[in-house]
Short mmCIF file of C-alpha atoms and ligand atoms in Angstrom, two decimals:
data_model
loop_
_atom_site.label_atom_id
_atom_site.label_comp_id
_atom_site.label_asym_id
_atom_site.label_seq_id
_atom_site.Cartn_x
_atom_site.Cartn_y
_atom_site.Cartn_z
CA MET A 1 20.92 19.68 -47.90
CA ALA A 2 22.02 17.80 -45.20
CA GLU A 3 19.88 15.89 -42.44
CA THR A 4 20.56 16.99 -38.68
CA PRO A 5 20.77 13.44 -36.37
CA GLY A 6 18.21 11.84 -35.15
CA PRO A 7 17.73 10.47 -31.57
CA SER A 8 20.24 7.62 -32.46
CA ALA A 9 23.06 10.04 -32.46
CA THR A 10 22.19 11.05 -28.56
CA ARG A 11 23.55 9.61 -25.85
CA GLY A 12 22.11 6.67 -24.53
CA ALA A 13 21.56 5.22 -28.27
CA ALA A 14 24.70 6.52 -30.20
CA PRO A 15 25.00 4.75 -33.27
CA GLY A 16 26.46 1.32 -32.45
CA ARG A 17 25.34 1.99 -28.64
CA PRO A 18 24.09 -1.90 -27.63
CA GLY A 19 20.42 -1.99 -27.72
CA ALA A 20 20.51 1.14 -29.96
CA HIS A 21 17.88 -0.79 -32.67
CA GLY A 22 15.18 -1.65 -29.81
CA THR A 23 14.01 -0.47 -26.80
CA LEU A 24 14.24 -2.25 -23.41
CA ILE A 25 10.82 -2.44 -21.24
CA THR A 26 10.84 -3.53 -17.82
CA VAL A 27 7.71 -3.46 -15.96
CA ALA A 28 7.71 -2.49 -12.50
CA PRO A 29 4.43 -4.37 -11.10
CA THR A 30 3.72 -3.79 -7.62
CA GLY A 31 6.33 -1.77 -5.47
CA ALA A 32 6.10 -1.33 -2.13
CA GLU A 33 4.35 2.09 -1.43
CA HIS A 34 0.66 1.04 -2.93
CA ALA A 35 -1.48 -0.93 -0.49
CA LYS A 36 -3.91 -4.45 -1.68
CA ALA A 37 -6.92 -3.12 -0.19
CA ASP A 38 -6.62 0.55 -2.66
CA VAL A 39 -5.67 -1.25 -5.29
CA PRO A 40 -7.18 -4.73 -5.52
CA THR A 41 -6.02 -5.49 -9.14
CA LEU A 42 -2.04 -4.91 -7.39
CA PRO A 43 0.15 -8.38 -7.94
CA VAL A 44 1.22 -9.48 -4.50
CA THR A 45 0.78 -13.33 -4.07
CA LEU A 46 3.28 -14.75 -6.14
CA ASP A 47 0.68 -16.74 -8.38
CA GLU A 48 -0.58 -13.04 -9.20
CA LEU A 49 2.77 -12.24 -9.64
CA VAL A 50 3.75 -14.94 -12.04
CA ARG A 51 0.45 -14.39 -14.41
CA THR A 52 1.55 -10.63 -14.37
CA ALA A 53 4.96 -11.65 -15.24
CA ARG A 54 3.93 -14.05 -18.01
CA ASP A 55 1.61 -11.42 -19.37
CA CYS A 56 3.57 -8.89 -19.74
CA GLU A 57 6.43 -10.71 -21.16
CA HIS A 58 3.73 -11.47 -23.48
CA VAL A 59 3.72 -8.33 -24.77
CA GLY A 60 6.78 -7.07 -24.40
CA ALA A 61 8.17 -7.07 -21.16
CA ALA A 62 11.76 -7.99 -21.07
CA MET A 63 12.90 -7.33 -17.83
CA ILE A 64 10.96 -7.71 -14.58
CA HIS A 65 11.95 -5.30 -11.18
CA VAL A 66 9.91 -7.11 -8.37
CA HIS A 67 9.25 -6.22 -5.09
CA VAL A 68 7.64 -9.22 -2.86
CA ARG A 69 4.77 -9.24 -0.02
CA ASP A 70 3.93 -10.91 2.76
CA ASP A 71 0.61 -13.23 3.24
CA GLN A 72 -1.08 -10.23 4.58
CA ALA A 73 0.07 -8.08 0.99
CA ARG A 74 2.73 -6.04 3.26
CA PRO A 75 6.03 -5.35 1.46
CA THR A 76 9.19 -7.48 2.91
CA LEU A 77 12.46 -8.92 2.33
CA ASP A 78 12.05 -12.33 3.68
CA LEU A 79 15.10 -14.49 1.43
CA GLY A 80 12.96 -17.30 1.62
CA ARG A 81 10.72 -15.59 -0.38
CA LEU A 82 12.27 -14.00 -2.98
CA ARG A 83 14.57 -16.95 -3.25
CA GLU A 84 10.67 -18.48 -4.43
CA THR A 85 9.97 -14.99 -6.59
CA VAL A 86 13.10 -15.77 -8.57
CA ALA A 87 13.22 -19.45 -9.08
CA ALA A 88 9.25 -19.07 -10.03
CA LEU A 89 9.88 -16.01 -12.91
CA ARG A 90 12.97 -18.09 -14.16
CA SER A 91 10.63 -21.11 -14.42
CA GLU A 92 7.74 -19.64 -15.91
CA THR A 93 8.85 -16.88 -18.06
CA ASN A 94 12.33 -15.70 -19.77
CA LEU A 95 12.17 -12.22 -18.37
CA VAL A 96 15.46 -11.01 -16.97
CA VAL A 97 14.41 -10.71 -13.15
CA GLN A 98 15.53 -7.59 -11.28
CA LEU A 99 14.84 -7.70 -7.53
CA SER A 100 14.96 -4.50 -5.55
CA THR A 101 17.58 -3.75 -2.69
CA GLY A 102 15.33 -0.27 -2.48
CA GLY A 103 12.38 -2.12 -0.73
CA ALA A 104 9.87 -0.27 1.38
CA VAL A 105 11.62 3.06 3.13
CA THR A 106 11.65 1.60 6.63
CA ASP A 107 13.63 -1.60 5.32
CA PRO A 108 17.14 -1.29 7.33
CA GLU A 109 20.13 -1.57 5.45
CA ALA A 110 21.42 -5.89 6.53
CA ASP A 111 17.91 -6.67 4.71
CA ARG A 112 18.51 -4.51 1.59
CA LEU A 113 21.63 -5.88 1.72
CA ARG A 114 20.40 -9.48 1.83
CA VAL A 115 18.32 -9.57 -1.04
CA LEU A 116 21.63 -10.43 -3.40
CA ASP A 117 21.61 -13.35 -1.72
CA ALA A 118 18.96 -14.68 -3.73
CA LEU A 119 20.83 -14.37 -6.57
CA PRO A 120 18.75 -12.54 -9.61
CA ASP A 121 20.22 -11.78 -12.60
CA SER A 122 19.64 -7.90 -11.80
CA ALA A 123 19.02 -5.42 -8.71
CA SER A 124 18.32 -1.93 -8.37
CA CYS A 125 21.35 0.06 -5.92
CA THR A 126 19.67 3.26 -5.89
CA MET A 127 22.63 6.34 -5.95
CA GLY A 128 22.01 8.25 -2.84
CA THR A 129 19.42 9.30 -0.68
CA VAL A 130 15.96 11.20 -1.44
CA ASN A 131 12.86 13.07 -0.39
CA PHE A 132 10.33 10.54 -0.92
CA GLY A 133 7.22 12.32 -0.43
CA ASP A 134 6.56 12.43 3.07
CA ASP A 135 9.46 10.16 4.07
CA VAL A 136 13.30 9.95 3.03
CA PHE A 137 14.13 7.18 0.85
CA LEU A 138 18.19 6.05 2.50
CA ASN A 139 21.31 5.48 0.81
CA ARG A 140 24.82 5.89 2.22
CA TRP A 141 27.42 6.51 0.48
CA GLU A 142 29.08 3.33 2.09
CA PHE A 143 25.68 1.20 1.65
CA ILE A 144 25.70 2.14 -1.77
CA VAL A 145 29.76 0.54 -2.34
CA GLU A 146 28.49 -2.48 -0.80
CA LEU A 147 25.80 -3.30 -2.64
CA HIS A 148 28.42 -2.62 -5.85
CA ARG A 149 30.71 -4.71 -4.21
CA ARG A 150 28.59 -7.75 -3.69
CA MET A 151 27.04 -7.37 -7.19
CA ARG A 152 30.16 -7.55 -8.45
CA GLU A 153 31.51 -10.56 -6.13
CA ARG A 154 28.06 -12.15 -7.35
CA GLY A 155 27.45 -11.80 -10.96
CA ILE A 156 24.61 -10.00 -10.29
CA VAL A 157 23.95 -6.87 -12.74
CA PRO A 158 22.72 -3.45 -11.31
CA GLU A 159 20.65 -0.89 -12.48
CA TYR A 160 21.52 2.04 -11.09
CA GLU A 161 18.49 4.04 -10.06
CA ILE A 162 18.81 7.99 -10.51
CA PHE A 163 16.73 10.01 -8.57
CA ASP A 164 18.33 12.98 -8.86
CA LEU A 165 20.60 14.82 -10.97
CA GLY A 166 23.60 15.03 -8.64
CA GLN A 167 23.22 10.85 -8.29
CA LEU A 168 24.78 10.52 -11.98
CA ALA A 169 27.74 12.34 -10.36
CA ALA A 170 27.67 9.62 -7.25
CA LEU A 171 27.65 6.81 -10.17
CA ARG A 172 30.30 8.33 -11.78
CA ARG A 173 32.82 8.56 -8.44
CA LEU A 174 31.52 5.04 -7.57
CA LEU A 175 32.75 3.54 -10.99
CA ASP A 176 36.20 5.28 -11.37
CA GLU A 177 36.15 3.80 -7.67
CA HIS A 178 35.04 0.81 -7.55
CA GLY A 179 35.30 -0.65 -11.01
CA LEU A 180 32.42 -1.96 -13.71
CA PRO A 181 29.60 -3.92 -12.67
CA ALA A 182 29.19 -7.35 -13.43
CA GLY A 183 28.13 -7.70 -16.49
CA GLY A 184 30.77 -4.71 -17.67
CA HIS A 185 28.14 -2.58 -19.10
CA VAL A 186 26.21 0.73 -17.29
CA HIS A 187 23.08 0.81 -17.22
CA VAL A 188 20.76 3.57 -15.61
CA ASP A 189 17.19 3.99 -14.63
CA LEU A 190 16.08 7.60 -14.24
CA VAL A 191 13.54 7.31 -11.78
CA MET A 192 11.51 11.51 -12.36
CA GLY A 193 8.37 12.89 -11.11
CA VAL A 194 9.04 11.66 -7.26
CA PRO A 195 8.25 14.26 -4.69
CA GLY A 196 11.37 15.04 -3.97
CA GLY A 197 13.73 14.14 -6.83
CA MET A 198 14.35 15.49 -10.10
CA PRO A 199 10.99 16.41 -12.21
CA GLY A 200 9.53 14.17 -14.83
CA ASP A 201 9.68 16.54 -18.06
CA ALA A 202 11.99 16.48 -21.25
CA GLU A 203 13.90 19.03 -20.41
CA THR A 204 15.38 17.23 -17.38
CA LEU A 205 15.72 14.52 -18.80
CA VAL A 206 18.52 15.71 -21.55
CA ALA A 207 19.99 17.58 -18.33
CA ALA A 208 20.74 13.98 -17.78
CA LEU A 209 21.79 12.91 -20.20
CA ARG A 210 24.75 14.94 -20.50
CA LEU A 211 25.93 13.33 -16.95
CA LEU A 212 25.79 9.68 -18.05
CA PRO A 213 28.89 7.75 -17.76
CA GLU A 214 30.44 7.16 -21.58
CA GLY A 215 28.78 4.18 -23.30
CA ALA A 216 25.89 3.99 -20.37
CA THR A 217 22.29 2.99 -21.30
CA PHE A 218 19.40 4.68 -19.94
CA SER A 219 15.62 3.79 -19.17
CA ALA A 220 13.54 6.41 -17.66
CA THR A 221 10.25 5.86 -15.10
CA GLY A 222 8.03 8.34 -14.84
CA VAL A 223 5.92 8.60 -11.70
CA GLY A 224 2.11 9.19 -11.63
CA ARG A 225 1.16 12.13 -13.79
CA ALA A 226 4.83 12.23 -15.42
CA THR A 227 4.66 8.96 -16.85
CA LEU A 228 3.65 9.74 -20.53
CA PRO A 229 6.11 12.97 -20.53
CA VAL A 230 8.98 10.69 -19.88
CA LEU A 231 8.05 7.95 -21.98
CA PHE A 232 7.68 10.57 -24.78
CA ALA A 233 11.03 11.86 -23.87
CA SER A 234 13.00 8.51 -23.03
CA LEU A 235 11.73 7.42 -26.34
CA ALA A 236 13.14 10.75 -28.90
CA ALA A 237 16.26 10.39 -26.52
CA GLY A 238 16.77 7.12 -27.73
CA GLY A 239 16.29 5.56 -23.90
CA HIS A 240 14.29 2.47 -22.67
CA LEU A 241 11.19 2.40 -20.92
CA ARG A 242 10.33 1.33 -17.23
CA VAL A 243 6.30 1.21 -16.82
CA GLY A 244 4.23 -0.54 -14.43
CA MET A 245 1.68 -0.14 -11.14
CA GLU A 246 5.05 0.70 -8.91
CA ASP A 247 5.04 3.77 -10.49
CA THR A 248 1.69 4.89 -11.99
CA LEU A 249 -2.48 3.79 -11.05
CA SER A 250 -3.52 5.81 -13.61
CA TYR A 251 -3.93 5.27 -17.54
CA ALA A 252 -5.47 8.48 -18.97
CA ARG A 253 -6.99 11.43 -16.56
CA GLY A 254 -9.74 9.92 -14.77
CA GLU A 255 -9.14 6.37 -16.05
CA ARG A 256 -7.77 4.01 -13.81
CA VAL A 257 -4.47 1.37 -14.78
CA ARG A 258 -6.60 -1.99 -15.11
CA ASP A 259 -3.58 -3.91 -14.99
CA ASN A 260 -0.05 -3.96 -15.72
CA ALA A 261 -0.11 -5.51 -19.25
CA GLN A 262 -1.92 -2.47 -20.17
CA LEU A 263 1.07 -0.25 -19.45
CA VAL A 264 3.28 -2.57 -21.22
CA ALA A 265 1.71 -2.89 -24.37
CA ARG A 266 1.10 0.39 -24.25
CA ALA A 267 4.61 1.33 -24.41
CA ALA A 268 5.37 -1.43 -26.76
CA GLY A 269 2.87 0.67 -28.85
CA LEU A 270 5.09 3.80 -29.04
CA ALA A 271 8.47 1.82 -29.05
CA ARG A 272 7.38 0.04 -32.42
CA VAL A 273 6.03 3.85 -33.65
CA ALA A 274 9.47 4.70 -32.53
CA GLN A 275 11.20 2.43 -35.21
CA ARG A 276 12.38 0.44 -31.97
CA PRO A 277 10.80 -2.34 -31.01
CA PRO A 278 10.78 -3.51 -27.95
CA LEU A 279 13.97 -5.96 -27.55
CA THR A 280 13.71 -9.85 -26.60
CA PRO A 281 14.95 -10.95 -22.91
CA ASP A 282 17.81 -12.93 -24.56
CA GLU A 283 18.66 -9.51 -26.72
CA VAL A 284 19.09 -7.78 -22.84
CA ARG A 285 21.04 -10.45 -21.47
CA GLU A 286 23.53 -9.76 -24.14
CA ILE A 287 23.23 -5.76 -23.69
CA LEU A 288 23.67 -5.72 -20.13
CA GLY A 289 26.16 -8.63 -20.12
CA VAL A 290 23.25 -10.78 -17.60
CA ARG A 291 24.65 -14.30 -16.66
CA LEU A 292 23.24 -16.71 -14.37
CA PRO A 293 24.97 -15.75 -11.11
CA ALA A 294 27.78 -18.20 -10.01
CA GLY A 295 25.61 -20.43 -7.85
CA ALA A 296 22.29 -19.96 -9.15
CA PRO A 297 20.07 -22.78 -9.94
CA SER A 298 19.51 -22.71 -13.48
N1 LIG B 301 10.06 1.56 -2.79
C1 LIG B 301 11.10 2.44 -2.99
C2 LIG B 301 11.52 3.35 -1.11
C3 LIG B 301 13.65 0.14 -5.74
O1 LIG B 301 13.07 -0.65 -5.95
O2 LIG B 301 15.18 0.27 -5.85
C4 LIG B 301 12.35 2.41 -3.17
C5 LIG B 301 12.48 1.53 -4.89
C6 LIG B 301 14.06 1.49 -5.60
O3 LIG B 301 11.99 1.16 -5.25
ZN1 LIG B 302 11.36 -0.59 -7.52
#
């Protein structure tokens, strides 16, 4: 009897598609939403962030999605701090360093664009406006185009953050009108389960896959209680994973996350069970087309 095609025949990990043999694990250790006072284990200082990054690399992370905090542990997009953070993560780890251009919901567009002047390997680029709990995460079309344009100019590889299905149509429009990103490869992160965005379940993840641009790879992130359903659905569909305390503070029912490495280690273990073990940072650079941006100190 002929075997039915397995996950490697789905979009996002079709046979021969880059990365299909392994799993990119991104850690998002901090975010902009949780207060240090409420979550004392949240990494907010540069030392805490570097230590977290090393621990997470050790257990299987290949990329880090970074939000930085100021001396009072409040979210900041201070350029000096961002540059210092990129330099420290480059010298202390081999991780692909991705800066958030999403920042906090209160951050102005000009500050979010300036993040790119820190010349990270990669940066997030959210593909549309979404209700974000009781707030609005604003991403106007012209702003998205400007982010995409500046990343192309600087050689920074975007990760397109998708909070709702219509944002995948916006991504197709962006690529049609403004060309492929730096690196020549399209990589998407489905951020699922944000109150106001798409739900974090297997049916929605499968619906998203039909809308992905041809040849694109995808990661998926389940926020809060969507963490595990999205993780399993993404692995089953041949996708990659983002985990971390930005997205969830609960490890299991009634059990708080100990630290980011605990979440990465669990994702890495499940990726091995799925026969798609964690990809190394260098494998991920190859897949996503990441090179050191022009002008970045090595
Ligand atoms: N903090 C959220 C408002 C990103 O990093 O690009 C946006 C966010 C997305 O976290
Ligand atoms: Zn983020």
